[in-house]
Amino acid sequence: MSTVKPFDFFIQWHLTEKCNLSCRHCYQGERSTDEMPLSDIRKVAAEAAEMVSAWSDDYGVDFSRSMNITGGEPLLRRDLYAVLDAIKKEGFDCYLLTNGTLVTKDAAQAFADLGLKGIQVSVEGPEHVHESIRGKGSLAASAAGIEHLVEARLPVTINVTLSGLNASSMKHIVDFAVRMGATRVGFSRLVPAGRGRTMISNMLSPDEVRELYQSILAEGVWPIEIVTGDPVASQLGKPLNGDCGSVAVSGCSAGVSGLTILPNGDVTPCRRLPLCLGNVRSDSLRELWAASPILEALRDRSRYRGQCGTCSRWAHCRGCRAIAYAWSVSNGRPDFLGDDPQCFMHA
């Protein structure tokens, strides 16, 4: 048996932009009703599987393939179970990202029967904090959904979007996750894009980000696994995919280990980085990955500007490209290769 860890490659697939909540920090802007039908989804899933298999044959290495299925709110897609089944049949591990409010006992069992590898549910803090962001009654509804998922023996990750509204609530969220029977807590920073532009004043300062992440790492071994895809967290821990006690960190995946497919078929480096690479209805997914000028720039350190371009830990971090871009847009100078404004290493 090989002991070499497979290279990770994931696709985040947004099936719909419909949602039953109107969260203040949502990075989506105006919602579109254009959604790919199941027949197109099957074709794209098959193409994605062929692409990853071809890489394995070409390079002689294994690739760990997974798909994060989300929305909007994915449970508003009526053919969700058929979509999940189609993707799973192509050999992808399937994960579902949801607000949890629409998860019934039957839905949770259906997800378990389909063999989903995990479910992520968003929670923003204590009830008054969560509901100030996601709406009245939303925490109780999400908690009920989590209970159903745990009862169905599905691994549940509680995810929080960090801002000035809830940065002090991390321990409360961990306690909530443990009490609910979740397996992990994940976190990421607020991206001031879409509806989230109105919360730009609630972004944490670089010093506040440092202090928060230091406090998380200083806790030692948490009673639950803590994970984050926030690149700047890696500045305080070990390199890419390192493990700091019970806290796993990693660098920015845009252009390196993942892609996003939007409901209408548009492809972006990351859902929070709204730069269109092409559309799967007309473009080859493999060609987009190999030849996109945007992805080429994201992979080239010499193209980065400011401190990110000279940072000794560039390969393990690269800053959050989505936050860097959203921040630059807010300042009237769009630049997806500029500095991450919340990086505390060069503040």
mmCIF file of N, CA and C in Angstrom, residues 3-60:
data_model
loop_
_atom_site.group_PDB
_atom_site.id
_atom_site.type_symbol
_atom_site.label_atom_id
_atom_site.label_comp_id
_atom_site.label_asym_id
_atom_site.label_seq_id
_atom_site.Cartn_x
_atom_site.Cartn_y
_atom_site.Cartn_z
ATOM 1 N N THR A 3 2.223 4.874 0.790
ATOM 2 C CA THR A 3 2.142 5.756 1.955
ATOM 3 C C THR A 3 2.206 7.220 1.540
ATOM 4 N N VAL A 4 2.238 7.479 0.220
ATOM 5 C CA VAL A 4 2.283 8.844 -0.278
ATOM 6 C C VAL A 4 0.893 9.459 -0.222
ATOM 7 N N LYS A 5 0.796 10.633 0.404
ATOM 8 C CA LYS A 5 -0.498 11.310 0.528
ATOM 9 C C LYS A 5 -0.928 11.833 -0.839
ATOM 10 N N PRO A 6 -2.156 11.533 -1.278
ATOM 11 C CA PRO A 6 -2.617 12.034 -2.572
ATOM 12 C C PRO A 6 -2.680 13.562 -2.590
ATOM 13 N N PHE A 7 -2.469 14.149 -3.776
ATOM 14 C CA PHE A 7 -2.644 15.581 -3.937
ATOM 15 C C PHE A 7 -4.134 15.899 -3.834
ATOM 16 N N ASP A 8 -4.465 16.943 -3.099
ATOM 17 C CA ASP A 8 -5.862 17.326 -2.941
ATOM 18 C C ASP A 8 -6.318 18.176 -4.125
ATOM 19 N N PHE A 9 -7.497 17.874 -4.640
ATOM 20 C CA PHE A 9 -8.119 18.729 -5.649
ATOM 21 C C PHE A 9 -9.616 18.730 -5.370
ATOM 22 N N PHE A 10 -10.187 19.929 -5.218
ATOM 23 C CA PHE A 10 -11.613 19.991 -4.920
ATOM 24 C C PHE A 10 -12.302 21.005 -5.821
ATOM 25 N N ILE A 11 -13.569 20.752 -6.044
ATOM 26 C CA ILE A 11 -14.424 21.686 -6.766
ATOM 27 C C ILE A 11 -15.538 22.109 -5.827
ATOM 28 N N GLN A 12 -15.738 23.411 -5.689
ATOM 29 C CA GLN A 12 -16.893 23.900 -4.947
ATOM 30 C C GLN A 12 -17.963 24.244 -5.961
ATOM 31 N N TRP A 13 -19.062 23.549 -5.879
ATOM 32 C CA TRP A 13 -20.108 23.678 -6.891
ATOM 33 C C TRP A 13 -21.347 24.311 -6.267
ATOM 34 N N HIS A 14 -21.683 25.490 -6.758
ATOM 35 C CA HIS A 14 -22.871 26.204 -6.292
ATOM 36 C C HIS A 14 -24.037 25.850 -7.223
ATOM 37 N N LEU A 15 -25.000 25.115 -6.704
ATOM 38 C CA LEU A 15 -26.106 24.635 -7.524
ATOM 39 C C LEU A 15 -27.154 25.706 -7.765
ATOM 40 N N THR A 16 -27.284 26.625 -6.841
ATOM 41 C CA THR A 16 -28.326 27.648 -6.920
ATOM 42 C C THR A 16 -27.886 28.882 -6.144
ATOM 43 N N GLU A 17 -28.439 30.016 -6.501
ATOM 44 C CA GLU A 17 -28.210 31.222 -5.711
ATOM 45 C C GLU A 17 -29.440 31.559 -4.863
ATOM 46 N N LYS A 18 -30.473 30.716 -4.951
ATOM 47 C CA LYS A 18 -31.641 30.901 -4.098
ATOM 48 C C LYS A 18 -31.261 30.615 -2.651
ATOM 49 N N CYS A 19 -31.824 31.385 -1.742
ATOM 50 C CA CYS A 19 -31.546 31.159 -0.332
ATOM 51 C C CYS A 19 -32.748 31.605 0.486
ATOM 52 N N ASN A 20 -32.977 30.927 1.587
ATOM 53 C CA ASN A 20 -34.089 31.280 2.472
ATOM 54 C C ASN A 20 -33.680 32.285 3.545
ATOM 55 N N LEU A 21 -32.388 32.661 3.569
ATOM 56 C CA LEU A 21 -31.900 33.671 4.504
ATOM 57 C C LEU A 21 -31.297 34.834 3.720
ATOM 58 N N SER A 22 -31.124 35.952 4.386
ATOM 59 C CA SER A 22 -30.488 37.126 3.775
ATOM 60 C C SER A 22 -29.401 37.621 4.725
ATOM 61 N N CYS A 23 -28.316 36.860 4.808
ATOM 62 C CA CYS A 23 -27.266 37.142 5.780
ATOM 63 C C CYS A 23 -26.509 38.419 5.443
ATOM 64 N N ARG A 24 -26.194 39.177 6.467
ATOM 65 C CA ARG A 24 -25.536 40.471 6.285
ATOM 66 C C ARG A 24 -24.152 40.339 5.664
ATOM 67 N N HIS A 25 -23.473 39.229 5.929
ATOM 68 C CA HIS A 25 -22.093 39.095 5.459
ATOM 69 C C HIS A 25 -21.971 38.298 4.169
ATOM 70 N N CYS A 26 -23.072 37.984 3.522
ATOM 71 C CA CYS A 26 -23.040 37.135 2.333
ATOM 72 C C CYS A 26 -22.217 37.785 1.222
ATOM 73 N N TYR A 27 -21.304 37.012 0.628
ATOM 74 C CA TYR A 27 -20.450 37.546 -0.435
ATOM 75 C C TYR A 27 -21.149 37.559 -1.786
ATOM 76 N N GLN A 28 -22.343 36.984 -1.882
ATOM 77 C CA GLN A 28 -23.084 37.016 -3.130
ATOM 78 C C GLN A 28 -23.761 38.369 -3.306
ATOM 79 N N GLY A 29 -23.806 38.823 -4.534
ATOM 80 C CA GLY A 29 -24.473 40.071 -4.833
ATOM 81 C C GLY A 29 -25.887 39.805 -5.318
ATOM 82 N N GLU A 30 -26.237 40.390 -6.442
ATOM 83 C CA GLU A 30 -27.569 40.170 -7.011
ATOM 84 C C GLU A 30 -27.707 38.714 -7.427
ATOM 85 N N ARG A 31 -28.798 38.087 -7.027
ATOM 86 C CA ARG A 31 -28.978 36.668 -7.286
ATOM 87 C C ARG A 31 -29.497 36.394 -8.682
ATOM 88 N N SER A 32 -28.918 35.372 -9.324
ATOM 89 C CA SER A 32 -29.326 34.950 -10.658
ATOM 90 C C SER A 32 -30.215 33.714 -10.552
ATOM 91 N N THR A 33 -31.122 33.552 -11.490
ATOM 92 C CA THR A 33 -31.999 32.372 -11.508
ATOM 93 C C THR A 33 -31.531 31.345 -12.527
ATOM 94 N N ASP A 34 -30.434 31.632 -13.231
ATOM 95 C CA ASP A 34 -29.918 30.726 -14.253
ATOM 96 C C ASP A 34 -29.196 29.557 -13.588
ATOM 97 N N GLU A 35 -29.744 28.366 -13.724
ATOM 98 C CA GLU A 35 -29.162 27.176 -13.116
ATOM 99 C C GLU A 35 -29.016 26.064 -14.155
ATOM 100 N N MET A 36 -27.904 25.347 -14.085
ATOM 101 C CA MET A 36 -27.703 24.224 -14.992
ATOM 102 C C MET A 36 -28.657 23.096 -14.666
ATOM 103 N N PRO A 37 -29.249 22.462 -15.683
ATOM 104 C CA PRO A 37 -30.112 21.312 -15.425
ATOM 105 C C PRO A 37 -29.277 20.090 -15.037
ATOM 106 N N LEU A 38 -29.933 19.078 -14.516
ATOM 107 C CA LEU A 38 -29.256 17.867 -14.064
ATOM 108 C C LEU A 38 -28.448 17.220 -15.187
ATOM 109 N N SER A 39 -28.968 17.263 -16.419
ATOM 110 C CA SER A 39 -28.256 16.643 -17.542
ATOM 111 C C SER A 39 -26.887 17.295 -17.753
ATOM 112 N N ASP A 40 -26.826 18.618 -17.658
ATOM 113 C CA ASP A 40 -25.548 19.323 -17.803
ATOM 114 C C ASP A 40 -24.626 19.034 -16.622
ATOM 115 N N ILE A 41 -25.195 18.948 -15.445
ATOM 116 C CA ILE A 41 -24.398 18.656 -14.254
ATOM 117 C C ILE A 41 -23.736 17.290 -14.380
ATOM 118 N N ARG A 42 -24.468 16.318 -14.883
ATOM 119 C CA ARG A 42 -23.898 14.977 -15.079
ATOM 120 C C ARG A 42 -22.712 15.031 -16.044
ATOM 121 N N LYS A 43 -22.855 15.785 -17.124
ATOM 122 C CA LYS A 43 -21.782 15.890 -18.122
ATOM 123 C C LYS A 43 -20.543 16.543 -17.519
ATOM 124 N N VAL A 44 -20.741 17.611 -16.759
ATOM 125 C CA VAL A 44 -19.609 18.323 -16.169
ATOM 126 C C VAL A 44 -18.929 17.465 -15.099
ATOM 127 N N ALA A 45 -19.716 16.749 -14.308
ATOM 128 C CA ALA A 45 -19.143 15.866 -13.288
ATOM 129 C C ALA A 45 -18.288 14.793 -13.940
ATOM 130 N N ALA A 46 -18.768 14.243 -15.067
ATOM 131 C CA ALA A 46 -18.004 13.226 -15.790
ATOM 132 C C ALA A 46 -16.717 13.821 -16.360
ATOM 133 N N GLU A 47 -16.809 15.040 -16.883
ATOM 134 C CA GLU A 47 -15.624 15.713 -17.423
ATOM 135 C C GLU A 47 -14.603 15.977 -16.324
ATOM 136 N N ALA A 48 -15.078 16.409 -15.158
ATOM 137 C CA ALA A 48 -14.176 16.671 -14.034
ATOM 138 C C ALA A 48 -13.468 15.395 -13.595
ATOM 139 N N ALA A 49 -14.207 14.287 -13.565
ATOM 140 C CA ALA A 49 -13.618 13.001 -13.188
ATOM 141 C C ALA A 49 -12.562 12.569 -14.199
ATOM 142 N N GLU A 50 -12.844 12.764 -15.474
ATOM 143 C CA GLU A 50 -11.880 12.419 -16.529
ATOM 144 C C GLU A 50 -10.632 13.282 -16.427
ATOM 145 N N MET A 51 -10.813 14.552 -16.091
ATOM 146 C CA MET A 51 -9.683 15.466 -15.944
ATOM 147 C C MET A 51 -8.741 14.995 -14.849
ATOM 148 N N VAL A 52 -9.287 14.659 -13.691
ATOM 149 C CA VAL A 52 -8.456 14.237 -12.569
ATOM 150 C C VAL A 52 -7.790 12.897 -12.870
ATOM 151 N N SER A 53 -8.517 11.998 -13.535
ATOM 152 C CA SER A 53 -7.929 10.702 -13.911
ATOM 153 C C SER A 53 -6.778 10.896 -14.893
ATOM 154 N N ALA A 54 -6.950 11.834 -15.821
ATOM 155 C CA ALA A 54 -5.894 12.112 -16.794
ATOM 156 C C ALA A 54 -4.651 12.652 -16.099
ATOM 157 N N TRP A 55 -4.843 13.497 -15.098
ATOM 158 C CA TRP A 55 -3.695 14.005 -14.340
ATOM 159 C C TRP A 55 -2.940 12.856 -13.680
ATOM 160 N N SER A 56 -3.684 11.926 -13.102
ATOM 161 C CA SER A 56 -3.046 10.786 -12.444
ATOM 162 C C SER A 56 -2.225 9.980 -13.437
ATOM 163 N N ASP A 57 -2.788 9.774 -14.643
ATOM 164 C CA ASP A 57 -2.066 9.019 -15.670
ATOM 165 C C ASP A 57 -0.850 9.792 -16.173
ATOM 166 N N ASP A 58 -1.012 11.103 -16.378
ATOM 167 C CA ASP A 58 0.068 11.923 -16.926
ATOM 168 C C ASP A 58 1.232 12.093 -15.961
ATOM 169 N N TYR A 59 0.902 12.280 -14.679
ATOM 170 C CA TYR A 59 1.942 12.611 -13.709
ATOM 171 C C TYR A 59 2.322 11.454 -12.790
ATOM 172 N N GLY A 60 1.590 10.350 -12.872
ATOM 173 C CA GLY A 60 1.915 9.194 -12.057
ATOM 174 C C GLY A 60 1.701 9.391 -10.575
#
